[in-house]
CSV table of C-alpha atoms and ligand atoms in Angstrom, one decimal:
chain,number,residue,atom,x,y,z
A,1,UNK,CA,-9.3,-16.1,20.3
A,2,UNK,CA,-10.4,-12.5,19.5
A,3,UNK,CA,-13.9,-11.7,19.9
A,4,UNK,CA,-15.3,-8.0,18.5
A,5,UNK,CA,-18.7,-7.8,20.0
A,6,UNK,CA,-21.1,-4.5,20.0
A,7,UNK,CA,-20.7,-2.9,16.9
A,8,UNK,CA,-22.4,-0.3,15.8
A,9,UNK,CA,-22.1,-1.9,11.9
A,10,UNK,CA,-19.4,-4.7,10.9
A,11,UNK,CA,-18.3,-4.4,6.9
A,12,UNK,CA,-18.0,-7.7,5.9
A,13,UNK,CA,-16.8,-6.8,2.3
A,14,UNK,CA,-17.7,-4.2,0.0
A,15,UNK,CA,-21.4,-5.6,-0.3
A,16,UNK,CA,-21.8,-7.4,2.7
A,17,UNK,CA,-22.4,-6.2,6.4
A,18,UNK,CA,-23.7,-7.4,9.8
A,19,UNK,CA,-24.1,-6.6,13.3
A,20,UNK,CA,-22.9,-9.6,14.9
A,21,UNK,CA,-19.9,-10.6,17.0
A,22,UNK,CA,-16.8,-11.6,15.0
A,23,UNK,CA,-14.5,-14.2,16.3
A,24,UNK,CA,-11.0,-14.4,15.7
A,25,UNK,CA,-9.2,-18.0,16.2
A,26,UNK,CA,-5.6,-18.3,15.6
A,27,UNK,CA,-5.2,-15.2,13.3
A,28,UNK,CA,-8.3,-16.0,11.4
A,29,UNK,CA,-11.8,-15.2,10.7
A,30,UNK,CA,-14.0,-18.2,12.2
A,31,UNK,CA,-17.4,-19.0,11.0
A,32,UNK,CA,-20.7,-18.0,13.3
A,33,UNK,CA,-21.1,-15.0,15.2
A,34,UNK,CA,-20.2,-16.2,18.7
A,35,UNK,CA,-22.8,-14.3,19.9
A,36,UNK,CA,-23.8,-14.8,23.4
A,37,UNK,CA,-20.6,-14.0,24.7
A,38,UNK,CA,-19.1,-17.5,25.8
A,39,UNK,CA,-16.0,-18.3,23.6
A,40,UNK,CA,-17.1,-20.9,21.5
A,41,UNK,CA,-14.3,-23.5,22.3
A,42,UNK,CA,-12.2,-23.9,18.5
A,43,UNK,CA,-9.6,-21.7,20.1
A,44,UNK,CA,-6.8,-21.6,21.9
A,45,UNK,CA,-6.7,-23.0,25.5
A,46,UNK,CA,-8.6,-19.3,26.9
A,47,UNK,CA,-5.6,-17.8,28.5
A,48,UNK,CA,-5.2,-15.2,25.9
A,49,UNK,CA,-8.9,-15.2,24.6
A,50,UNK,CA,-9.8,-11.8,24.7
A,51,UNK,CA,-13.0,-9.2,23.8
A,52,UNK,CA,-13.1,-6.2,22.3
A,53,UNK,CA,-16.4,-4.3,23.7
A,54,UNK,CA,-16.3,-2.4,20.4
A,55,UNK,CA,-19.9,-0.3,21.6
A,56,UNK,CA,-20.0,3.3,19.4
A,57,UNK,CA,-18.2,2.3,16.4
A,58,UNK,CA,-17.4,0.6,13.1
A,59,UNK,CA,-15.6,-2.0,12.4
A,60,UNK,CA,-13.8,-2.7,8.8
A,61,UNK,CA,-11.3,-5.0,7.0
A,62,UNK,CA,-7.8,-3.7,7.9
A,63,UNK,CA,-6.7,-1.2,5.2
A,64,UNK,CA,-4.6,-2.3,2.0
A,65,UNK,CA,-2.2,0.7,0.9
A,66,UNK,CA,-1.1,-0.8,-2.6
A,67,UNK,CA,1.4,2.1,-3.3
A,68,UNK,CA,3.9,3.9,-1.0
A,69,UNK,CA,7.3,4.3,-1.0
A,70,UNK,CA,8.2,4.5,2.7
A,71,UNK,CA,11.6,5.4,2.8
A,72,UNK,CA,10.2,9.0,1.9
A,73,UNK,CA,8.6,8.9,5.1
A,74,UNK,CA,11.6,11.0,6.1
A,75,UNK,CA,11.3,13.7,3.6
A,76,UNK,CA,7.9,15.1,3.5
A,77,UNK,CA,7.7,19.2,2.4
A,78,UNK,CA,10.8,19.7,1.2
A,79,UNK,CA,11.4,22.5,-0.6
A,80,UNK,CA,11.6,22.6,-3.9
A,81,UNK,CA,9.4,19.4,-4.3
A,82,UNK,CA,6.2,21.4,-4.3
A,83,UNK,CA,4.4,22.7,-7.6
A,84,UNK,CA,7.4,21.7,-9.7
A,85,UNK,CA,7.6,19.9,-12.5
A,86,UNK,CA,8.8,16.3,-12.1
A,87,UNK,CA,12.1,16.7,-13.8
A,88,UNK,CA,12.4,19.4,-10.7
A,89,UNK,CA,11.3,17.1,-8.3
A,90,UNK,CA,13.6,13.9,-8.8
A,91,UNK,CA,16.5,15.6,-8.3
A,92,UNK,CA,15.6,17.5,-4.9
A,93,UNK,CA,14.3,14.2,-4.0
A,94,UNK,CA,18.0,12.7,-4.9
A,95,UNK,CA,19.8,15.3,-3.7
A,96,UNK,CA,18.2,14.7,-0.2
A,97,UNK,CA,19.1,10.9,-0.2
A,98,UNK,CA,22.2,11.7,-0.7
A,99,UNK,CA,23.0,14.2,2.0
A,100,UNK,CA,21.2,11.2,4.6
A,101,UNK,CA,22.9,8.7,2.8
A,102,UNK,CA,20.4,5.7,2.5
A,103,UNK,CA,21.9,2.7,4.6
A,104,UNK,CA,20.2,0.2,6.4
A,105,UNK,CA,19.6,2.7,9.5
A,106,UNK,CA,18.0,5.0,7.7
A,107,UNK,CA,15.4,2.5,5.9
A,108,UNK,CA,14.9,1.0,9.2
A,109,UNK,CA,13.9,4.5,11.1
A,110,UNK,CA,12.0,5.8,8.0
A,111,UNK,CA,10.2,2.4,7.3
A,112,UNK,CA,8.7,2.4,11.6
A,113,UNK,CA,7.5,5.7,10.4
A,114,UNK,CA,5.7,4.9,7.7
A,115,UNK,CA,4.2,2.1,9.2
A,116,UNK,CA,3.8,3.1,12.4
A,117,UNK,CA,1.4,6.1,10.9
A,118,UNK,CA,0.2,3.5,8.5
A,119,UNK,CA,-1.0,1.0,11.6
A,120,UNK,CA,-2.1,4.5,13.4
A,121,UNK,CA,-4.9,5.1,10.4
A,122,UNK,CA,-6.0,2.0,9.8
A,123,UNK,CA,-3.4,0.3,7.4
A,124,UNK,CA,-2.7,-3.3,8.3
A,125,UNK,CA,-0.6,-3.9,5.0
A,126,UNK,CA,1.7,-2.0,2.9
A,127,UNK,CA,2.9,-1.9,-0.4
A,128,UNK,CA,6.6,0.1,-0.2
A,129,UNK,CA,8.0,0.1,-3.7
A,130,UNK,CA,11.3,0.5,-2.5
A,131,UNK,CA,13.3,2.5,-5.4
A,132,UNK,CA,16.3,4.3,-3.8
A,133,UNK,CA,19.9,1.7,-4.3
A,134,UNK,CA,22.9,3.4,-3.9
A,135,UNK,CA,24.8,1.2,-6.2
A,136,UNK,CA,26.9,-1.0,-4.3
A,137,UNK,CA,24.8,-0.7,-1.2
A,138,UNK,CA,24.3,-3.6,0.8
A,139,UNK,CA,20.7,-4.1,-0.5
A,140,UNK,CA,19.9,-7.2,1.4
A,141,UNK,CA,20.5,-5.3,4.7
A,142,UNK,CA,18.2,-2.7,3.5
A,143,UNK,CA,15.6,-4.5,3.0
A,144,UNK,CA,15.7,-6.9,6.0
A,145,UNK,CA,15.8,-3.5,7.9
A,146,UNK,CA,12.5,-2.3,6.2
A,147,UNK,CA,11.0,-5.7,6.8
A,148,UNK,CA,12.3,-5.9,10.4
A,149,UNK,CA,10.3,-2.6,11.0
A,150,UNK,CA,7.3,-3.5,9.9
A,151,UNK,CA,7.0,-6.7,11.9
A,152,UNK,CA,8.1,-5.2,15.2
A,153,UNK,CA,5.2,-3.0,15.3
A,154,UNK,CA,2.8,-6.0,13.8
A,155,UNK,CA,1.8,-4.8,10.7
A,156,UNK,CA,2.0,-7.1,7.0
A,157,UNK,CA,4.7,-5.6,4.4
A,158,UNK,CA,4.8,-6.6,0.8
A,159,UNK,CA,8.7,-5.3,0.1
A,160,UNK,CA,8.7,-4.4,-3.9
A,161,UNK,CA,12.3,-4.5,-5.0
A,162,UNK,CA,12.3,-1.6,-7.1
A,163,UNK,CA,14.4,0.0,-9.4
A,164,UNK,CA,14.9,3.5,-10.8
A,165,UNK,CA,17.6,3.6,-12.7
A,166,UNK,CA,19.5,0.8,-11.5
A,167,UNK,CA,21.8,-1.2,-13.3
A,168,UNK,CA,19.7,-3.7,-14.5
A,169,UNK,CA,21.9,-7.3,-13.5
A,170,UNK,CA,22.5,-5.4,-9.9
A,171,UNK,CA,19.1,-4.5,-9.8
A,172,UNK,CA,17.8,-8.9,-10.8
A,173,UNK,CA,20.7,-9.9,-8.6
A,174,UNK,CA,19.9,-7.9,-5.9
A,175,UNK,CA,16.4,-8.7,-6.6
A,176,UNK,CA,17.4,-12.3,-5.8
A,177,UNK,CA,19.6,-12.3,-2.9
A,178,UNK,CA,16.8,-10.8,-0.8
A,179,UNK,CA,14.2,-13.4,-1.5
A,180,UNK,CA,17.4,-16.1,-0.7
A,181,UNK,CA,17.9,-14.3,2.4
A,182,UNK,CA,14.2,-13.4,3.4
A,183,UNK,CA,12.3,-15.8,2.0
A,184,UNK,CA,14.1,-18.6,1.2
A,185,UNK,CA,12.9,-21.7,-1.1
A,186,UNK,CA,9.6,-19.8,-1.6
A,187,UNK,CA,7.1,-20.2,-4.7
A,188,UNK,CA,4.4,-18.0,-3.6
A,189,UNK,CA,6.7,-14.9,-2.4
A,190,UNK,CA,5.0,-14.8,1.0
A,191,UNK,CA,5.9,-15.6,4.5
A,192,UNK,CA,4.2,-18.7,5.9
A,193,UNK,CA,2.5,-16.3,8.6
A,194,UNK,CA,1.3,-13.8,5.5
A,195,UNK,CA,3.3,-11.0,7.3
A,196,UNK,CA,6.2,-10.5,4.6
A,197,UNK,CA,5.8,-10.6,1.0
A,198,UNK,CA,8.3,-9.9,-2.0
A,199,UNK,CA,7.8,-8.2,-5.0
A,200,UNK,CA,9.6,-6.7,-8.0
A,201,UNK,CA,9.0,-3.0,-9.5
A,202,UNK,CA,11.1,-1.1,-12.2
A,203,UNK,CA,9.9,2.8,-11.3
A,204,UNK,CA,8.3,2.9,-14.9
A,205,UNK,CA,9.5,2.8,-18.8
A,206,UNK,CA,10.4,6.1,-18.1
A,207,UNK,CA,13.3,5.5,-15.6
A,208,UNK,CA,14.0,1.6,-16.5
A,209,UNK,CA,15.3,0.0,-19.9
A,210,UNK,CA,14.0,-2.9,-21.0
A,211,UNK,CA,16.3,-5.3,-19.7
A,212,UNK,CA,15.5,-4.3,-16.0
A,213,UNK,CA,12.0,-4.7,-16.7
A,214,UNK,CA,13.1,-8.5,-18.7
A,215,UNK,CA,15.7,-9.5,-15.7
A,216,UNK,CA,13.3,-8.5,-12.4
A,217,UNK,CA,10.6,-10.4,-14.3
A,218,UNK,CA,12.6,-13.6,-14.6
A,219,UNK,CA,13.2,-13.1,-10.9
A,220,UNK,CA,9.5,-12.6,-10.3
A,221,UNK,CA,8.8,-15.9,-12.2
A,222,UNK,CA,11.7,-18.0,-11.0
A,223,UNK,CA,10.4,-17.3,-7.6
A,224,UNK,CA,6.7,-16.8,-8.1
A,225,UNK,CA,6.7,-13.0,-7.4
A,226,UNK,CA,4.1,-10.3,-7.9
A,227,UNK,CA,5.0,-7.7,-10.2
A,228,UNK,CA,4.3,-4.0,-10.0
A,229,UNK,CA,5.2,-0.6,-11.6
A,230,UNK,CA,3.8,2.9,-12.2
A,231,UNK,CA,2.4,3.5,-15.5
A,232,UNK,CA,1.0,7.0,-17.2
A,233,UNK,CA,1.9,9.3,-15.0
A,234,UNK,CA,1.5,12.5,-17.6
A,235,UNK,CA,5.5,12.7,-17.4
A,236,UNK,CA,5.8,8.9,-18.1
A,237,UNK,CA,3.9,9.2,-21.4
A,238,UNK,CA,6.0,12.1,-22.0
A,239,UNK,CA,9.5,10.4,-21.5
A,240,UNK,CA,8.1,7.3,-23.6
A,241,UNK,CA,6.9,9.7,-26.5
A,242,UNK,CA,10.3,11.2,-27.0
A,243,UNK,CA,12.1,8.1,-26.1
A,244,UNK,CA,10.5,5.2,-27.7
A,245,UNK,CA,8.0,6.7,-29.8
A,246,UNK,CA,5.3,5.0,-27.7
A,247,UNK,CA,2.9,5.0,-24.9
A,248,UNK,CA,3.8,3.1,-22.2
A,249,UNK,CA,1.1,1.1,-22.5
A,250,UNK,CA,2.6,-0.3,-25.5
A,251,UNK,CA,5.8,-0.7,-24.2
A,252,UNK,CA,4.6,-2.5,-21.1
A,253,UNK,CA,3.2,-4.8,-23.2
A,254,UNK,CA,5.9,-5.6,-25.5
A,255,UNK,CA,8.2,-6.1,-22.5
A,256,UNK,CA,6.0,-9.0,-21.0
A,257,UNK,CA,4.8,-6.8,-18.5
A,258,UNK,CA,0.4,-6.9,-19.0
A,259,UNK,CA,0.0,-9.6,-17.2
A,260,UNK,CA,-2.4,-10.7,-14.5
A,261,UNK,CA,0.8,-10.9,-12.0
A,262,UNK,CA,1.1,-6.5,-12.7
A,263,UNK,CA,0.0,-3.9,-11.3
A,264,UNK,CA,0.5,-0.1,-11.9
A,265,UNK,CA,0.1,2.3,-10.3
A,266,UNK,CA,-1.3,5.8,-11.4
A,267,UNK,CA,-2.6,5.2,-14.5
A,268,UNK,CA,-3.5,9.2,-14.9
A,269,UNK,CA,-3.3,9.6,-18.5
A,270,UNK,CA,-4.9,6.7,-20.1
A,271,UNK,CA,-6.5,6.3,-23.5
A,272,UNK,CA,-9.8,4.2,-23.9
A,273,UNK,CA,-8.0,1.7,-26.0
A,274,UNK,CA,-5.5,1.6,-24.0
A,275,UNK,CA,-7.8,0.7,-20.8
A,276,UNK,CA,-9.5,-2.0,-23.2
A,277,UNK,CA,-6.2,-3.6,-23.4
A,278,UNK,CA,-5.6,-3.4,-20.3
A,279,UNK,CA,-8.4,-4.9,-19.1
A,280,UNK,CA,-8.1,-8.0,-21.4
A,281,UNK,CA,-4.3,-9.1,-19.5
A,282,UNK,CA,-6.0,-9.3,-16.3
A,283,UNK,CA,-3.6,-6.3,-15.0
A,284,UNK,CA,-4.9,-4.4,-11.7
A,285,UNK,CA,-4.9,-1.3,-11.2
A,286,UNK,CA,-3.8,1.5,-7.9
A,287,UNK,CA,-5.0,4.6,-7.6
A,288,UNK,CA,-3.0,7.1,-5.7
A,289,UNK,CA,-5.0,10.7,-6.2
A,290,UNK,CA,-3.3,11.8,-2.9
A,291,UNK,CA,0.3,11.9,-4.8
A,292,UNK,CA,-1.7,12.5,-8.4
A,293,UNK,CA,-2.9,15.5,-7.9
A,294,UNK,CA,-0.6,17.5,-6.1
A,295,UNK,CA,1.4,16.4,-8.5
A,296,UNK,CA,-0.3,17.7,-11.5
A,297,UNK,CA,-0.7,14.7,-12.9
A,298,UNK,CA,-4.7,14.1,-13.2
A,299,UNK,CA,-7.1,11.7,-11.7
A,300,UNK,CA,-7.4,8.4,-12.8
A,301,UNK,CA,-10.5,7.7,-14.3
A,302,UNK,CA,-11.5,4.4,-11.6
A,303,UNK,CA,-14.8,4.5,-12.9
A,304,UNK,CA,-13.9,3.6,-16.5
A,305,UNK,CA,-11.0,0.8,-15.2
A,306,UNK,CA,-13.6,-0.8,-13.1
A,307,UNK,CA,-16.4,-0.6,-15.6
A,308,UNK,CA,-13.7,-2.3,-18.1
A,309,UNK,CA,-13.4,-5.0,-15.7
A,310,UNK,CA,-10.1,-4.0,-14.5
A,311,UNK,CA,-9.7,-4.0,-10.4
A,312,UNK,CA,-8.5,-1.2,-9.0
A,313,UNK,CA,-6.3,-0.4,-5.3
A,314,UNK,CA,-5.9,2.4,-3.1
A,315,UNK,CA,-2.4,3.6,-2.5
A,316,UNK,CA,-0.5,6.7,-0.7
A,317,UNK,CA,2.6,7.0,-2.5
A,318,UNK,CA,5.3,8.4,-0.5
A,319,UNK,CA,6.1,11.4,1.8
A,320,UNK,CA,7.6,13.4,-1.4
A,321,UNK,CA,4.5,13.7,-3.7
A,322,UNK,CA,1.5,12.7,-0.4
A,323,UNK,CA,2.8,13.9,2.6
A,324,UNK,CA,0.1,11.8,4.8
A,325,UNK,CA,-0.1,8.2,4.7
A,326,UNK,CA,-3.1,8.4,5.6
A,327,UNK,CA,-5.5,5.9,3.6
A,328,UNK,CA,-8.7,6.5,4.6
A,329,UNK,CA,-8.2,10.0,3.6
A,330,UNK,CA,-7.0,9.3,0.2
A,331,UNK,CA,-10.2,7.5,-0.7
A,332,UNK,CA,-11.9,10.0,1.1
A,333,UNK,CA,-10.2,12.5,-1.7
A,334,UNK,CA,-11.2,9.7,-4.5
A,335,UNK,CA,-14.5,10.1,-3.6
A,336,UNK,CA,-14.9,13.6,-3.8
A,337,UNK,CA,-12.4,13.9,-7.1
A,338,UNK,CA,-13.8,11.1,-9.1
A,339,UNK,CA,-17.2,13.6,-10.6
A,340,UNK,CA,-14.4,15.4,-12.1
A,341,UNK,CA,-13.2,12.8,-14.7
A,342,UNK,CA,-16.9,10.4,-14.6
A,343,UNK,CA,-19.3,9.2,-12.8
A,344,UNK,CA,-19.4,9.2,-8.8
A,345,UNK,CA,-17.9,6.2,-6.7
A,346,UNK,CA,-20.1,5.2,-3.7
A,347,UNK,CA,-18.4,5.1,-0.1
A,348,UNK,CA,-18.6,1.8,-0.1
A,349,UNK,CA,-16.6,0.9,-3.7
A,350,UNK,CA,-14.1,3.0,-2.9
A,351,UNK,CA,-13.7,1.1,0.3
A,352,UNK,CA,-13.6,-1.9,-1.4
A,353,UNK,CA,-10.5,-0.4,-3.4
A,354,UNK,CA,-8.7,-0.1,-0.6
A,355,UNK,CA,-9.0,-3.0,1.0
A,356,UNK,CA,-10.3,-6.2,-1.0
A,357,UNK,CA,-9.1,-3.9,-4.3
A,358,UNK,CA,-5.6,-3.4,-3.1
A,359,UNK,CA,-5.5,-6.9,-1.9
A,360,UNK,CA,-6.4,-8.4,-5.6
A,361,UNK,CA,-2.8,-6.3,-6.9
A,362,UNK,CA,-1.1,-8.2,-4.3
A,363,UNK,CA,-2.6,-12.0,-5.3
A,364,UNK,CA,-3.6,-12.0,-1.7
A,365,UNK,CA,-7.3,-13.3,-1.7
A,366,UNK,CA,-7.3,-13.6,2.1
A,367,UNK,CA,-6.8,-9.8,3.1
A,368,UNK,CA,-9.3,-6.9,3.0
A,369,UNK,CA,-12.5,-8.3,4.0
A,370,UNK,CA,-13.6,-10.1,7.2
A,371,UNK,CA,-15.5,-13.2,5.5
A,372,UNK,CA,-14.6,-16.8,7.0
A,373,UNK,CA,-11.1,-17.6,6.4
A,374,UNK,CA,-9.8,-14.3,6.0
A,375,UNK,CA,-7.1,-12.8,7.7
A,376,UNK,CA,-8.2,-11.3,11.0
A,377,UNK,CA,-7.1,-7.5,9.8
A,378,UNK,CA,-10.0,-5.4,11.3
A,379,UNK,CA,-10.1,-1.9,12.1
A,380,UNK,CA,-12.2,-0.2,15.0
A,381,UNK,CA,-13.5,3.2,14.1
A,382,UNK,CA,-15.5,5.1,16.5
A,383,UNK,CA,-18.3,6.9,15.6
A,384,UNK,CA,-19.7,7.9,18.5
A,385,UNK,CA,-18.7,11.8,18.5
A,386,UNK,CA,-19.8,15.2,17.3
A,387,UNK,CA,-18.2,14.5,14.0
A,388,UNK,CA,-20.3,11.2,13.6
A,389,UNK,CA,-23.4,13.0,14.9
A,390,UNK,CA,-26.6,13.0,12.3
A,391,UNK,CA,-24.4,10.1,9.9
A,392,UNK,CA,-27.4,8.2,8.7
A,393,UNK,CA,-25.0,5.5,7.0
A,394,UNK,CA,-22.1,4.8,9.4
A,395,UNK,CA,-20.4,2.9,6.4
A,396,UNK,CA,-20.7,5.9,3.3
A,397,UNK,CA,-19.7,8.1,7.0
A,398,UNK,CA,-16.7,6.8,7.2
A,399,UNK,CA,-15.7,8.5,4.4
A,400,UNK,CA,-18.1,11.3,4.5
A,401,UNK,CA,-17.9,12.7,7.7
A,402,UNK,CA,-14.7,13.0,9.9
A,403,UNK,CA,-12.2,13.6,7.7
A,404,UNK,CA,-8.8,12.5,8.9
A,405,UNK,CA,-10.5,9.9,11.2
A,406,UNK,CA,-7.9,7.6,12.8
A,407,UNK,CA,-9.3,4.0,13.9
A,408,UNK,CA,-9.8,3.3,17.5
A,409,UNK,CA,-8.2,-0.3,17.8
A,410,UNK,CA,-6.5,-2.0,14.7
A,411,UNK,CA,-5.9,-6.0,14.7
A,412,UNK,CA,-3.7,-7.7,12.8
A,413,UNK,CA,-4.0,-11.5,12.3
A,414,UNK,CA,-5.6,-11.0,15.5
A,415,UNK,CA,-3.4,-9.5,17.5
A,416,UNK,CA,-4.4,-6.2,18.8
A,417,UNK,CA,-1.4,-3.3,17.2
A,418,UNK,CA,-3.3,-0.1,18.2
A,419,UNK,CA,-5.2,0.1,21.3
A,420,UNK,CA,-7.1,2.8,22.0
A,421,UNK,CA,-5.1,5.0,19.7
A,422,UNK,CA,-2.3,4.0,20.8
A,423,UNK,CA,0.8,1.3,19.2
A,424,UNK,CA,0.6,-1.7,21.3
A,425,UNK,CA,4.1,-2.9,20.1
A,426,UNK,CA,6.1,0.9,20.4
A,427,UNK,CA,5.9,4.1,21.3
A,428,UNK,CA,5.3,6.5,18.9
A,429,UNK,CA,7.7,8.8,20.5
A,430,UNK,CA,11.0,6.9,20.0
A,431,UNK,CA,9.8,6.5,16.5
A,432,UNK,CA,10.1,9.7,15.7
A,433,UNK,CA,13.3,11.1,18.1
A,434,UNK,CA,14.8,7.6,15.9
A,435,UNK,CA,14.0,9.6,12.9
A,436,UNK,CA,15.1,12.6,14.0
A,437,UNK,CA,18.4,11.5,15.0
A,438,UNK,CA,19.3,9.7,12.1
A,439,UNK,CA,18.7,12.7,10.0
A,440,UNK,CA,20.6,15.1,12.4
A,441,UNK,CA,23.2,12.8,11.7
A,442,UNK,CA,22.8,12.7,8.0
A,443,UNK,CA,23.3,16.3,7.8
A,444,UNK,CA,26.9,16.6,10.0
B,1,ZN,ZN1,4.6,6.2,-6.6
C-alpha cells in the first residue's frame, strides 16, 4: 500500500479536490482517507507499504498524452522541418527515417525517450500513433520493442498501429499479428494489468485510401480495438478538397469512421456543422496546439467541441512538429491560446483534458482522476518555491505559474517511477547515450 499524506491540495478530478491522505492498495485508489497515519490493513502484508510525505506540493491524476508519435523522439529540430509547409516537412521527416533505418532498435531507444521524458513531466500514459512501416519490416518486433520500452521504465502505453501510406492488407495484417503476439485472445484491447493497450490509426484521409481505413477497422472490431486518426489539419482539408471533393469530415463518416470508438486528433479547421456532426457520433476529440501551431495549422476551437458535447484530450504529437513532450506545458499553451479562437478555458478544464479527457479517447474510464477505483496514476508537484510564491490557487498555478514544471514523484499503479526527479526504473543517462549511438550508427 501507497499512502500520499501532507498535501498541500489533492485534485481528485476536474471538479473535485481534497486535502486528505490518499491510499493506494494493490495499484488502486482505496476508499477513506487513511488519515492518521496507520495503514489501514486492506493491503498487502506491510513489507512494501510505503508513505509519500508529499508536504509543499500538489498532487494530480497522472497525465494522459492522447497524441504522440514517439518514434520522432529521435528527430526533434531538424532542419528543414521548421516553418515549412507540410508537403516540405514529410519528406525531410522521410528522408531522415530512412538514413536511421527504422528497425526494432531504433523504436526501442526512441520509444525510452519519449517515455522516459514523458514519466519525467508527469505523463503516466501515452498514446504513440506509430506511423513509420518500412514495408516488409518486421512490424511485430517493432512494436513489441516500443511496448517493451515503455513497461521497463513503468509507464502505460496504448500502441496505435498506424498507417501512412501503407499498403492497406499489410497495414490490417500487420495490424493483426501484433495483437496475436501482444495481446493475445483479447476483446477489450488492453493488458490485464492496464499497462499495454492496442489501437488502430490510418494517418488521415489525406495519406490513407479507404480500404486502409475499412480493413484496420475490421481489425479494431474483430478484436475490440479503439480507433484513432488525425482529422482537419488545414493540409488535410486541402488534400481531401482536391482529392475527393470533400471535407474529411465527410469522408470520415462515409468510411465508418464517426463513431464513439474514434478519436482525432487536431481538428484545426473545423466547420460548425461539421462539429454538430461530430458531436452527435459520440467521437472525442485531442487537441495538440503544441504541434498545431508551430505548424501553422490553427487552434482548435476546444471551447466550441466541448460546448457541443464532444470530449476533448490533450496530446503532444511528436518530436518533428512539438519538440517537447512535455504535457503540462502544452495545456499550459491551450490555456493561454484558446482567447484567440473563443472563450477562455479555466486551469482546471484544461486539466481535465489531459487527464480524465484524454482517458475518455482511449475508453479507459479508470485513468485520469484519483476517485475510488481508479488507477493509482498520481503525480507530485511541488510548489513550494519562488516560482509558486504568491499562487493563490495551487490548482489554476499549476498551469499558471512555473512554466515547464516537472513533477516531483510520479506513481503509476502505485508504484513509485520518478522519485525525487529522478526515474526509479533507469537512468536517464543510458537513455540518451542509447539514443545517441543508435543514430551514430544510422548515419555510417
Ligand atoms: Zn500527430
Amino acid at each position: 500500500m501507497l499512502t500520499v499524506t501532507g498535501a498541500v491540495r489533492t485534485l481528485i478530478d476536474e471538479h473535485t479536490e481534497t486535502t486528505d491522505n490518499l491510499r493506494i492498495v494493490d495499484g488502486y485508489v482505496a476508499a477513506g482517507d487513511g488519515t492518521g497515519g496507520q495503514s489501514a490493513g486492506t493491503g498487502t502484508g506491510g513489507v512494501n507499504d510505503e508513505t509519500l510525505d508529499v508536504t509543499g506540493c500538489v498532487v494530480t491524476p497522472g497525465l494522459v498524452n492522447a497524441h504522440h508519435h514517439l518514434l520522432q523522439s529521435a528527430f526533434r529540430t531538424l532542419p528543414g522541418t521548421r516553418g515549412v509547409p507540410m508537403a516540405e516537412w514529410l519528406p525531410t521527416m522521410a528522408a531522415a527515417y530512412n538514413r536511421a533505418g527504422v528497425d526494432a532498435e531504433l523504436a526501442s531507444v526512441a520509444a525510452s525517450v519519449g517515455v522516459a521524458e514523458g514519466l519525467l513531466s508527469g505523463v503516466t500514459t501515452i498514446a504513440d500513433h506509430h506511423l513509420t512501416w518500412p514495408s516488409g519490416a518486421d512490424t511485430v518486433s517493432i512494436a513489441r520493442a516500443t511496448v517493451d520500452a515503455a513497461r521497463a521504465l513503468g509507464g502505460r502505453l496504448a500502441f496505435v498501429r498506424g498507417s501512412a501510406r501503407d499498403d492497406p492488407q499489410e497495414a490490417a495484417a500487420s495490424a493483426e499479428s501484433i495483437v496475436n503476439a501482444l495481446l493475445p485472445e483479447t476483446t477489450t484491447g488492453v493488458s490485464d494489468d492496464g499497462m499495454l493497450q492496442l489501437a488502430v490509426g490510418p494517418a488521415g484521409v489525406h495519406s490513407d485510401s479507404r480500404e486502409t481505413f475499412e480493413l484496420l477497422g475490421e481489425v479494431a472490431a474483430k478484436y475490440g480495438l479503439r480507433r484513432r486518426t488525425q482529422s482537419n489539419e488545414q493540409v488535410d482539408v486541402v488534400i481531401a478538397m482536391d482529392k475527393y471533393g470533400r471535407r474529411p469530415i465527410q469522408l470520415l463518416e462515409e468510411w465508418g469512421w464517426l463513431a464513439p470508438d474514434v478519436t482525432l486528433a487536431h481538428l484545426c479547421d473545423v466547420l460548425d456543422e461539421e462539429i454538430e456532426l461530430l458531436a452527435s457520433t459520440g467521437v472525442t476529440a485531442t487537441h495538440a496546439p503544441g504541434c498545431d501551431l508551430p505548424m501553422g495549422w490553427g487552434i482548435a476551437p476546444v471551447v466550441d467541441l466541448r460546448i457541443a458535447g464532444i470530449t476533448v484530450g490533450l496530446g503532444t504529437s511528436g518530436g518533428g512538429s512539438n519538440d517537447a513532450g512535455h504535457l503540462l506545458a502544452d495545456a499550459r499553451l491551450a490555456m493561454q491560446v484558446a482567447p484567440l479562437v473563443g472563450p477562455a478555458l479555466a486551469a482546471r478544464e484544461v486539466i481535465g483534458m489531459a487527464t480524465a479527457g484524454s482517458a475518455a479517447g482511449l475508453g479507459r474510464p479508470e485513468l485520469g482522476h484519483l476517485r475510488t477505483g481508479a488507477a493509482g496514476d498520481l503525480c507530485v508537484w511541488d510548489v513550494s518555491g519562488v516560482a509558486d510564491a504568491g499562487v493563490d490557487d495551487p490548482i489554476a498555478g499549476l498551469l499558471w505559474a512555473n512554466p515547464g514544471r516537472r513533477p516531483r514523484h510520479v506513481v503509476v499503479a502505485g508504484r513509485v517511477v520518478v522519485r525525487d526527479y529522478q526515474l526509479v526504473n533507469a537512468d536517464e543517462r543510458d537513455i540518451v547515450a542509447a539514443l545517441a549511438t543508435r543514430l551514430a550508427k544510422g548515419e555510417l
